[in-house]
Tab-separated table of C-alpha atoms and ligand atoms in Angstrom:
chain	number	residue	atom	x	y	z
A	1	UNK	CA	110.256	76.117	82.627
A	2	UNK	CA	108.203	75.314	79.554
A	3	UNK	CA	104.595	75.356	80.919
A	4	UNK	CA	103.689	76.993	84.199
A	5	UNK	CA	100.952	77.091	86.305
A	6	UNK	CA	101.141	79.915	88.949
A	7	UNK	CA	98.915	80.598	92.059
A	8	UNK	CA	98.224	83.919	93.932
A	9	UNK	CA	98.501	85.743	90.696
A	10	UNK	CA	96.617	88.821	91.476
A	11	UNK	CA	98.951	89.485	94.645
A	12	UNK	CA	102.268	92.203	94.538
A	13	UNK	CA	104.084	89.402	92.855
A	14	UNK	CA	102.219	87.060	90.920
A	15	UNK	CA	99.981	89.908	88.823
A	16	UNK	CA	104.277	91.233	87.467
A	17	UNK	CA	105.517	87.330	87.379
A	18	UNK	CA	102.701	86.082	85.218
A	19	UNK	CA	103.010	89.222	83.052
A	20	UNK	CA	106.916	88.582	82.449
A	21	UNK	CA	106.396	84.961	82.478
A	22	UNK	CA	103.634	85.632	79.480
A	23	UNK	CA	106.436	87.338	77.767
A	24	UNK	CA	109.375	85.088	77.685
A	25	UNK	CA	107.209	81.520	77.233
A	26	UNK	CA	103.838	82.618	75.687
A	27	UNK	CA	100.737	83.160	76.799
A	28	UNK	CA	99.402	79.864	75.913
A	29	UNK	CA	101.901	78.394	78.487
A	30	UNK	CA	100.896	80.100	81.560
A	31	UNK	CA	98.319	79.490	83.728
A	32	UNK	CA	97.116	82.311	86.212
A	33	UNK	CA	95.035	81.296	88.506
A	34	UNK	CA	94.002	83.112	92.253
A	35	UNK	CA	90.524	82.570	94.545
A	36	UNK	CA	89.061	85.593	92.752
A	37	UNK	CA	87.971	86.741	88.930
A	38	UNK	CA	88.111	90.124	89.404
A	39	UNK	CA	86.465	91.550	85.697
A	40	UNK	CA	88.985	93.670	83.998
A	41	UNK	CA	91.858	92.910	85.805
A	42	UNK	CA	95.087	92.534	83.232
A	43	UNK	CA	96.384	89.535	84.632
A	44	UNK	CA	92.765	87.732	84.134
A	45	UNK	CA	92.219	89.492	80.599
A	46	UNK	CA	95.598	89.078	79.532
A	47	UNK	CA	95.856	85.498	78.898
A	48	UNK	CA	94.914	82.133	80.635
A	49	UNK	CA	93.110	82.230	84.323
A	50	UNK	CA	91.601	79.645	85.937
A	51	UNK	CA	90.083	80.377	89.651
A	52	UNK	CA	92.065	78.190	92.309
A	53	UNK	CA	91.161	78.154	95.594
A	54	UNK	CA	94.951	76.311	96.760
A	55	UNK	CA	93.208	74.717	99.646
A	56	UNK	CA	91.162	72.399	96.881
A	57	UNK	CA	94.533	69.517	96.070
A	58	UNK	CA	92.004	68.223	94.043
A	59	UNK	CA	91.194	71.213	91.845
A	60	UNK	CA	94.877	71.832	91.788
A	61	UNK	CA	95.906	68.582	90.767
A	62	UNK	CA	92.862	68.767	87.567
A	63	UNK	CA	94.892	71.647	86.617
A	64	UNK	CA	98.354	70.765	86.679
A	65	UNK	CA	97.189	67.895	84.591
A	66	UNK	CA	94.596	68.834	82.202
A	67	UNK	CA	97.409	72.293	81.177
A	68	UNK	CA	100.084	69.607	81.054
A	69	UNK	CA	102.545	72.134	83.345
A	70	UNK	CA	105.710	71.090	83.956
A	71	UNK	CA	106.533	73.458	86.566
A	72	UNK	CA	104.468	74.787	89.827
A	73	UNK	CA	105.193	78.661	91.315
A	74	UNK	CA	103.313	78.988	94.504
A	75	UNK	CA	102.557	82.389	95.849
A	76	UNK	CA	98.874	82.162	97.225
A	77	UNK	CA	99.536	83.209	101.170
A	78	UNK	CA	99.145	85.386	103.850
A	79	UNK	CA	101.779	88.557	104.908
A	80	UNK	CA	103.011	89.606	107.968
A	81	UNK	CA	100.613	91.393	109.308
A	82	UNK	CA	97.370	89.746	108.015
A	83	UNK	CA	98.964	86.020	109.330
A	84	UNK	CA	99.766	87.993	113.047
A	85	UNK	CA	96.470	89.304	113.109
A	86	UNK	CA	94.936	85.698	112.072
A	87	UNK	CA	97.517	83.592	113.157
A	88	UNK	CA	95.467	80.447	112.611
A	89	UNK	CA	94.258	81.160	109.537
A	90	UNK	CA	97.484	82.178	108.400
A	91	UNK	CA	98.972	78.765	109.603
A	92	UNK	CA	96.254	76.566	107.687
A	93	UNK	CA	96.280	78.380	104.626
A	94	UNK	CA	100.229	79.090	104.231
A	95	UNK	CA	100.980	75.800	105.185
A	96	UNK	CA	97.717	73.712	104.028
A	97	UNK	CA	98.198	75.539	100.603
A	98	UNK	CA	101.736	74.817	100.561
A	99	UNK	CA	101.576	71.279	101.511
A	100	UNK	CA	98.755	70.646	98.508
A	101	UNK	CA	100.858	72.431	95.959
A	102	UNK	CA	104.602	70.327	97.126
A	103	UNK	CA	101.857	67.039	96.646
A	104	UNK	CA	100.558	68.366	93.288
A	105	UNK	CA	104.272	68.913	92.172
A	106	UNK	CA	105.478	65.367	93.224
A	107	UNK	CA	102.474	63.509	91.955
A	108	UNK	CA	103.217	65.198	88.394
A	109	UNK	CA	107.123	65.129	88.868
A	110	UNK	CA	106.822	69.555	88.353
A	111	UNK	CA	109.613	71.888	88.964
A	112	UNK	CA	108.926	74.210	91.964
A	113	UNK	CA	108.909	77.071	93.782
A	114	UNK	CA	107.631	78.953	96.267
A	115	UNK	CA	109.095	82.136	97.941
A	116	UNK	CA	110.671	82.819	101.529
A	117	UNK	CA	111.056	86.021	103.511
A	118	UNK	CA	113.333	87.884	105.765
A	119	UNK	CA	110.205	87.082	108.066
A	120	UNK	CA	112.208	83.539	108.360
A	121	UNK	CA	114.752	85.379	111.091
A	122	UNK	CA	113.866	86.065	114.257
A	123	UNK	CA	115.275	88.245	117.232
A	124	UNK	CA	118.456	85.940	117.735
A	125	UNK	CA	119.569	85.544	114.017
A	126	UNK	CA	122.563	88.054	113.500
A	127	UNK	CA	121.112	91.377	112.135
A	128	UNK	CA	123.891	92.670	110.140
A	129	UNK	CA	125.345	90.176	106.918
A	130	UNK	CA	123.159	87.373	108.207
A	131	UNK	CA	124.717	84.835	106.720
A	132	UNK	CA	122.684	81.959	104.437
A	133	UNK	CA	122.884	79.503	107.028
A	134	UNK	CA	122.263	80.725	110.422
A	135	UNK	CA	119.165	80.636	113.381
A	136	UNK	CA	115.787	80.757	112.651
A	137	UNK	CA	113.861	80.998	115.807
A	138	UNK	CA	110.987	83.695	114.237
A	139	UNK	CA	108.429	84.959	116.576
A	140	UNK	CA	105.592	85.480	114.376
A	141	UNK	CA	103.111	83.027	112.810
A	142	UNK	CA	104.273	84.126	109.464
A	143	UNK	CA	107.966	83.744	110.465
A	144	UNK	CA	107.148	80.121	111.393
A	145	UNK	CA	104.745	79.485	108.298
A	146	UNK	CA	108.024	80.830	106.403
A	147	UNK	CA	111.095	78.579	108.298
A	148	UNK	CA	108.521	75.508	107.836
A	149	UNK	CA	107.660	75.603	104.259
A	150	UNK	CA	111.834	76.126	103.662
A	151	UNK	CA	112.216	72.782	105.381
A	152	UNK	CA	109.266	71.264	104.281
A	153	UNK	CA	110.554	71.838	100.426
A	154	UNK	CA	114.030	71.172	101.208
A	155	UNK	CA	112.150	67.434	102.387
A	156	UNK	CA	110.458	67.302	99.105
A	157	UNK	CA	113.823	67.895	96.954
A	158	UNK	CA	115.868	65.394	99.464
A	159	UNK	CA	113.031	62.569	99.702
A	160	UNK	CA	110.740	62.888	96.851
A	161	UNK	CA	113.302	64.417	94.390
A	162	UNK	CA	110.890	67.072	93.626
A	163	UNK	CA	113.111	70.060	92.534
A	164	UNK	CA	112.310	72.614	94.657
A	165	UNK	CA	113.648	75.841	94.660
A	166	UNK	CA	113.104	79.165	96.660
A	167	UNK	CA	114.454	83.075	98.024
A	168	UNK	CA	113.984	84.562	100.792
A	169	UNK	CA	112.554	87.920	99.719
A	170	UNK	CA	112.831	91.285	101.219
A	171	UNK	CA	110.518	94.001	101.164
A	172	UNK	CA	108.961	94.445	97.830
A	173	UNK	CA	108.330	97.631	96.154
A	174	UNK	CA	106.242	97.822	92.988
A	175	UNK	CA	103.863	100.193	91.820
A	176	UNK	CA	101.894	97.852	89.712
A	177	UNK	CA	99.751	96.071	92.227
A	178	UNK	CA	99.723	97.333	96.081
A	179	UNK	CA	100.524	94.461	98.731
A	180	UNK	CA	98.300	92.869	100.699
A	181	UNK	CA	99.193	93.502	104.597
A	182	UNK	CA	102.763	93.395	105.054
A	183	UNK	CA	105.431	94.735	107.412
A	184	UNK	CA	107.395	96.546	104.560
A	185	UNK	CA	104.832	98.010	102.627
A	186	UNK	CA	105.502	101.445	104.280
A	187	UNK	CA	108.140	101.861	101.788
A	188	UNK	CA	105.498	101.222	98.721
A	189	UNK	CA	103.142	103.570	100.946
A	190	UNK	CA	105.140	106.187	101.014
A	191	UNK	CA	105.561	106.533	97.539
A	192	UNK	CA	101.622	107.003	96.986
A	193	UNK	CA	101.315	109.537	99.314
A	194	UNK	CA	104.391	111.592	98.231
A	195	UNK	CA	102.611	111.844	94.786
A	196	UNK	CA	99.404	112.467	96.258
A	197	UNK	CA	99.300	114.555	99.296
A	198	UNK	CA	103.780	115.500	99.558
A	199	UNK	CA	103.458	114.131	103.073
A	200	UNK	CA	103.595	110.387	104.644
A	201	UNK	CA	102.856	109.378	108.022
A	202	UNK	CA	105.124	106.703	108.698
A	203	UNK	CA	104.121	103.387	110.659
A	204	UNK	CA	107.666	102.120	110.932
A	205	UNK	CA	109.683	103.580	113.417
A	206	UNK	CA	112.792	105.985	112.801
A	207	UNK	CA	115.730	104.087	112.432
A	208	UNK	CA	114.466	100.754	111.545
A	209	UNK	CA	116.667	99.175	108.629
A	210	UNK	CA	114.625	96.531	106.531
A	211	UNK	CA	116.695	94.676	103.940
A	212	UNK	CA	114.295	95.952	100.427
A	213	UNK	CA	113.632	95.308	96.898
A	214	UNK	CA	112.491	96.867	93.327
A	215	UNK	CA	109.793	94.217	92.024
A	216	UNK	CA	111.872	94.014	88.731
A	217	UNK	CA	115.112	92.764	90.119
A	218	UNK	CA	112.625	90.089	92.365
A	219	UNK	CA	111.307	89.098	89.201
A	220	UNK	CA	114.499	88.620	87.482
A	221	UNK	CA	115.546	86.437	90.634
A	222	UNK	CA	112.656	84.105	90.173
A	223	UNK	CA	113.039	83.626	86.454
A	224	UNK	CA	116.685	83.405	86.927
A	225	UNK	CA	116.432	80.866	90.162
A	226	UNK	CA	114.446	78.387	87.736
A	227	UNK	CA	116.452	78.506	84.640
A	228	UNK	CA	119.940	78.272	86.625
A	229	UNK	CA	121.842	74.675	86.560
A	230	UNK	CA	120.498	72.217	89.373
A	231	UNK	CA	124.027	70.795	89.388
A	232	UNK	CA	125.191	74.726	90.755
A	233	UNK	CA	122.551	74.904	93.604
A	234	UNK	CA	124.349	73.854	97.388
A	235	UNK	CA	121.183	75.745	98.845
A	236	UNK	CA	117.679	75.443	97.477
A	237	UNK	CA	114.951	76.965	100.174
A	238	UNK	CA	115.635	79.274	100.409
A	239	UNK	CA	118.056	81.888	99.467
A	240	UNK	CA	119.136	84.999	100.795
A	241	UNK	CA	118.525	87.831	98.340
A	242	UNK	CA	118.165	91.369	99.087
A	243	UNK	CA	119.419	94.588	96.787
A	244	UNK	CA	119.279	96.981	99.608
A	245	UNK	CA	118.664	97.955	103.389
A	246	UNK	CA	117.306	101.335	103.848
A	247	UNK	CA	115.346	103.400	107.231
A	248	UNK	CA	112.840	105.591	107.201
A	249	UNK	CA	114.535	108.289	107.264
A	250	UNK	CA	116.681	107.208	104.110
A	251	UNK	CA	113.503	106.755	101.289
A	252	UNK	CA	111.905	110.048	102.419
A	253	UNK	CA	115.863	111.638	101.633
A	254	UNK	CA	115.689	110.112	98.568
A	255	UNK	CA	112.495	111.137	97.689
A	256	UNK	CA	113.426	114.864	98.504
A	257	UNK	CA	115.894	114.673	95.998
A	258	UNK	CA	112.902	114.357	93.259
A	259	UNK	CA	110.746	116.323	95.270
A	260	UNK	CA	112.168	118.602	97.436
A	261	UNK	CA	109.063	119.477	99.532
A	262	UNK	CA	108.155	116.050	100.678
A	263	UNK	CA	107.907	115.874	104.805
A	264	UNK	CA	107.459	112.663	106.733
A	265	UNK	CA	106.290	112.692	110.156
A	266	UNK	CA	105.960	109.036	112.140
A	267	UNK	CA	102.345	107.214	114.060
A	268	UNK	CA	104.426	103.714	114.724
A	269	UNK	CA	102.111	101.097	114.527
A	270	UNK	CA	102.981	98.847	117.484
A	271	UNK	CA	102.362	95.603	115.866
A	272	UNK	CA	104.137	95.922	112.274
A	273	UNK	CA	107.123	97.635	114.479
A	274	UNK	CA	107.168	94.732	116.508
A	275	UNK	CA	107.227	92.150	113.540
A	276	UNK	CA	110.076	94.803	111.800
A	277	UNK	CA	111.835	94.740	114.939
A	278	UNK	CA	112.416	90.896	115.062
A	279	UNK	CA	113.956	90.579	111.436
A	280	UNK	CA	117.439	91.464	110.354
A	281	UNK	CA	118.597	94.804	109.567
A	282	UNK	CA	120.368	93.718	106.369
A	283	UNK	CA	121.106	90.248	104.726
A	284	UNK	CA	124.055	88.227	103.035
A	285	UNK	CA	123.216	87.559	99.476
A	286	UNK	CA	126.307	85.612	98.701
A	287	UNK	CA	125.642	82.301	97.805
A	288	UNK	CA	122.453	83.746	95.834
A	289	UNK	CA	124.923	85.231	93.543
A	290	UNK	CA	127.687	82.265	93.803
A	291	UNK	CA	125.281	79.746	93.453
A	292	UNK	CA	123.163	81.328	90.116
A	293	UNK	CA	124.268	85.097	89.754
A	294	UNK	CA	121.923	86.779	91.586
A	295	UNK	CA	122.464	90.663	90.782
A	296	UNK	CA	119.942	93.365	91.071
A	297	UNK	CA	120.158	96.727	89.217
A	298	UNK	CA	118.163	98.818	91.170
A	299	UNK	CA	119.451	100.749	94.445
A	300	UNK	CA	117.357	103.088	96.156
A	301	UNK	CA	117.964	106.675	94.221
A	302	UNK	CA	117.337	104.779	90.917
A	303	UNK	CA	113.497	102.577	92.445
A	304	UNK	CA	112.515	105.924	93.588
A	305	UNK	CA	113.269	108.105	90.410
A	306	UNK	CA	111.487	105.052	88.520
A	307	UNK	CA	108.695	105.059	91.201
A	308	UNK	CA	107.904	108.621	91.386
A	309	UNK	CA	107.632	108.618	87.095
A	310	UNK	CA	105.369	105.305	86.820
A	311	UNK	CA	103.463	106.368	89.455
A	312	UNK	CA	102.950	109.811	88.576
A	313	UNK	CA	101.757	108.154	85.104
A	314	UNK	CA	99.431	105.487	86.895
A	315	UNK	CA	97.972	107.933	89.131
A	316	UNK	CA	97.532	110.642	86.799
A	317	UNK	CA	95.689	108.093	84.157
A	318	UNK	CA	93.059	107.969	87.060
A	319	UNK	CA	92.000	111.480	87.305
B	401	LIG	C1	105.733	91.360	104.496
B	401	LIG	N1	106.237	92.128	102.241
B	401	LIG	O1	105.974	92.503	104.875
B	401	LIG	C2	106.260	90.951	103.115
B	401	LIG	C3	107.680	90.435	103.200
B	401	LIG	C4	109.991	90.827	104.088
B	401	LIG	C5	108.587	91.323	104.038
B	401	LIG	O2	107.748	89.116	103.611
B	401	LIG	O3	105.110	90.549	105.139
């Protein structure tokens, strides 16, 4: 990765991508771009943004060529629980965005990759170590979006040669940028409300294990995913990574060992349960780490004590 151009950069994960990315190959050689230009926003102000609407090949394509990328990281779609409550909308834009940005990579011969999700299981796949390879039968439109756009790059790397590469990610946590409408982001929730009210009310349902993430580790996957040798990759989309699986029940204990008063109490929202409820409990991340080392640093005591003191910071900054 040399040059990159990067889409859905002022989501959870392209706003702390494009910042690292900025770091390690220049600002000059990345190219933000998202649908918006929100004034202000660091990742527009801090280097080069372009607005992208990824449904636009054409505008796409102009871009690619006129930066002279050479390699294509497409993020630009909807979550869980946006794409279930649009399901068609979620279709044509996860897969209509996807399918312009695989044709925009082949056309200009551009490294690429775009990320996966637990949300690729469904109700049948194993729940406990589900392995890399295993059934995919999701039942929600983002599920399907998900196990489509693994084959459909897997396609691209077999019959175009395009070298595609992906992870399936698990919950994200971050406290930089708040997701957009997911299934996991109780557990980024929770850490809000613990700093600003010592109380959550939880929409996942006691007992529910959801394989989870600290942003930094997912963006040390990505960067190390696209700098590891092609010749080492026997999977490319998309691999299993997760650094831990954690319930309810679990964050708010580890929250009360910074902050002893926290309480939780539950209001289950039927339809985010029901997408939680049809992924695995916890994942096998072994050929992720065979494969190109894969090795997060963060388990859940240590993302909450970091957490709780960045957000604490952030939050404080706003009063
Ligand atoms: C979601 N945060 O909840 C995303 C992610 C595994 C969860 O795909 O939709």
């Amino acid at each position: 990765m040399k040059k990159v151009l990067v889409t859905g950069c002022l989501g959870q994960i392209g706003s702390e991508l494009v910042a690292r990315l900025r770091e390690d190959l220049g600002i000059e050689n990345v190219i933000a771009t998202d649908i918006r230009r929100p004034e202000g926003d660091p990742t527009v102000e801090g280097g080069m943004f372009e607005v992208l609407d990824v449904m636009d090949r054409e505008a796409m394509n102009h871009l690619a060529q006129s930066y002279e990328v050479d390699t294509l990281i497409h993020l630009a779609a909807l979550l869980s629980a946006v794409a279930e409550a649009k399901p068609q909308m979620g279709w044509e834009l996860n897969m209509g965005g996807l399918v312009n940005a695989l044709e925009v990579a082949r056309e200009n011969n551009l490294k690429f990759f775009t990320p996966s999700s637990i949300g690729a299981f469904g109700p049948n796949t194993p729940k406990d170590n589900t392995p890399q390879d295993t059934i995919q039968r999701p039942t929600t439109m983002y599920g399907v979006t998900k196990v489509a756009g693994e084959l459909l790059c897997d396609y691209y790397y077999t019959k175009f040669g395009v070298d595609t590469r992906g992870v399936r990610f698990p919950g994200l946590i971050s406290y930089k940028t708040l997701p957009g409408g997911g299934t996991t982001d109780y557990a980024v929730d929770i850490y809000y409300e613990a700093i600003k009210n010592k109380t959550y009310e939880c929409f996942i349902k006691e007992g529910t294990a959801m394989d989870m993430m600290y942003m930094p580790d997912a963006i040390d996957a990505i960067v190390q995913l696209m700098n590891a040798d092609p010749e080492k990759l026997i999977h490319r989309n998309a691999f299993n990574i997760s650094a831990m699986s954690f319930e309810p029940e679990e964050i708010k204990k580890s929250i009360q060992k910074v902050m002893p008063e926290f309480t939780m109490s539950y209001n289950v929202d039927p339809v985010r349960q029901g997408i939680a409820d049809s992924w695995p409990n916890a994942i096998d991340s072994t050929c992720a780490k065979e494969e190109w080392g894969f090795a997060p640093k963060y388990d859940l005591d240590a993302m909450t004590r970091d957490m709780l003191a960045k957000l604490t910071e952030k939050l404080m900054a706003t009063i």
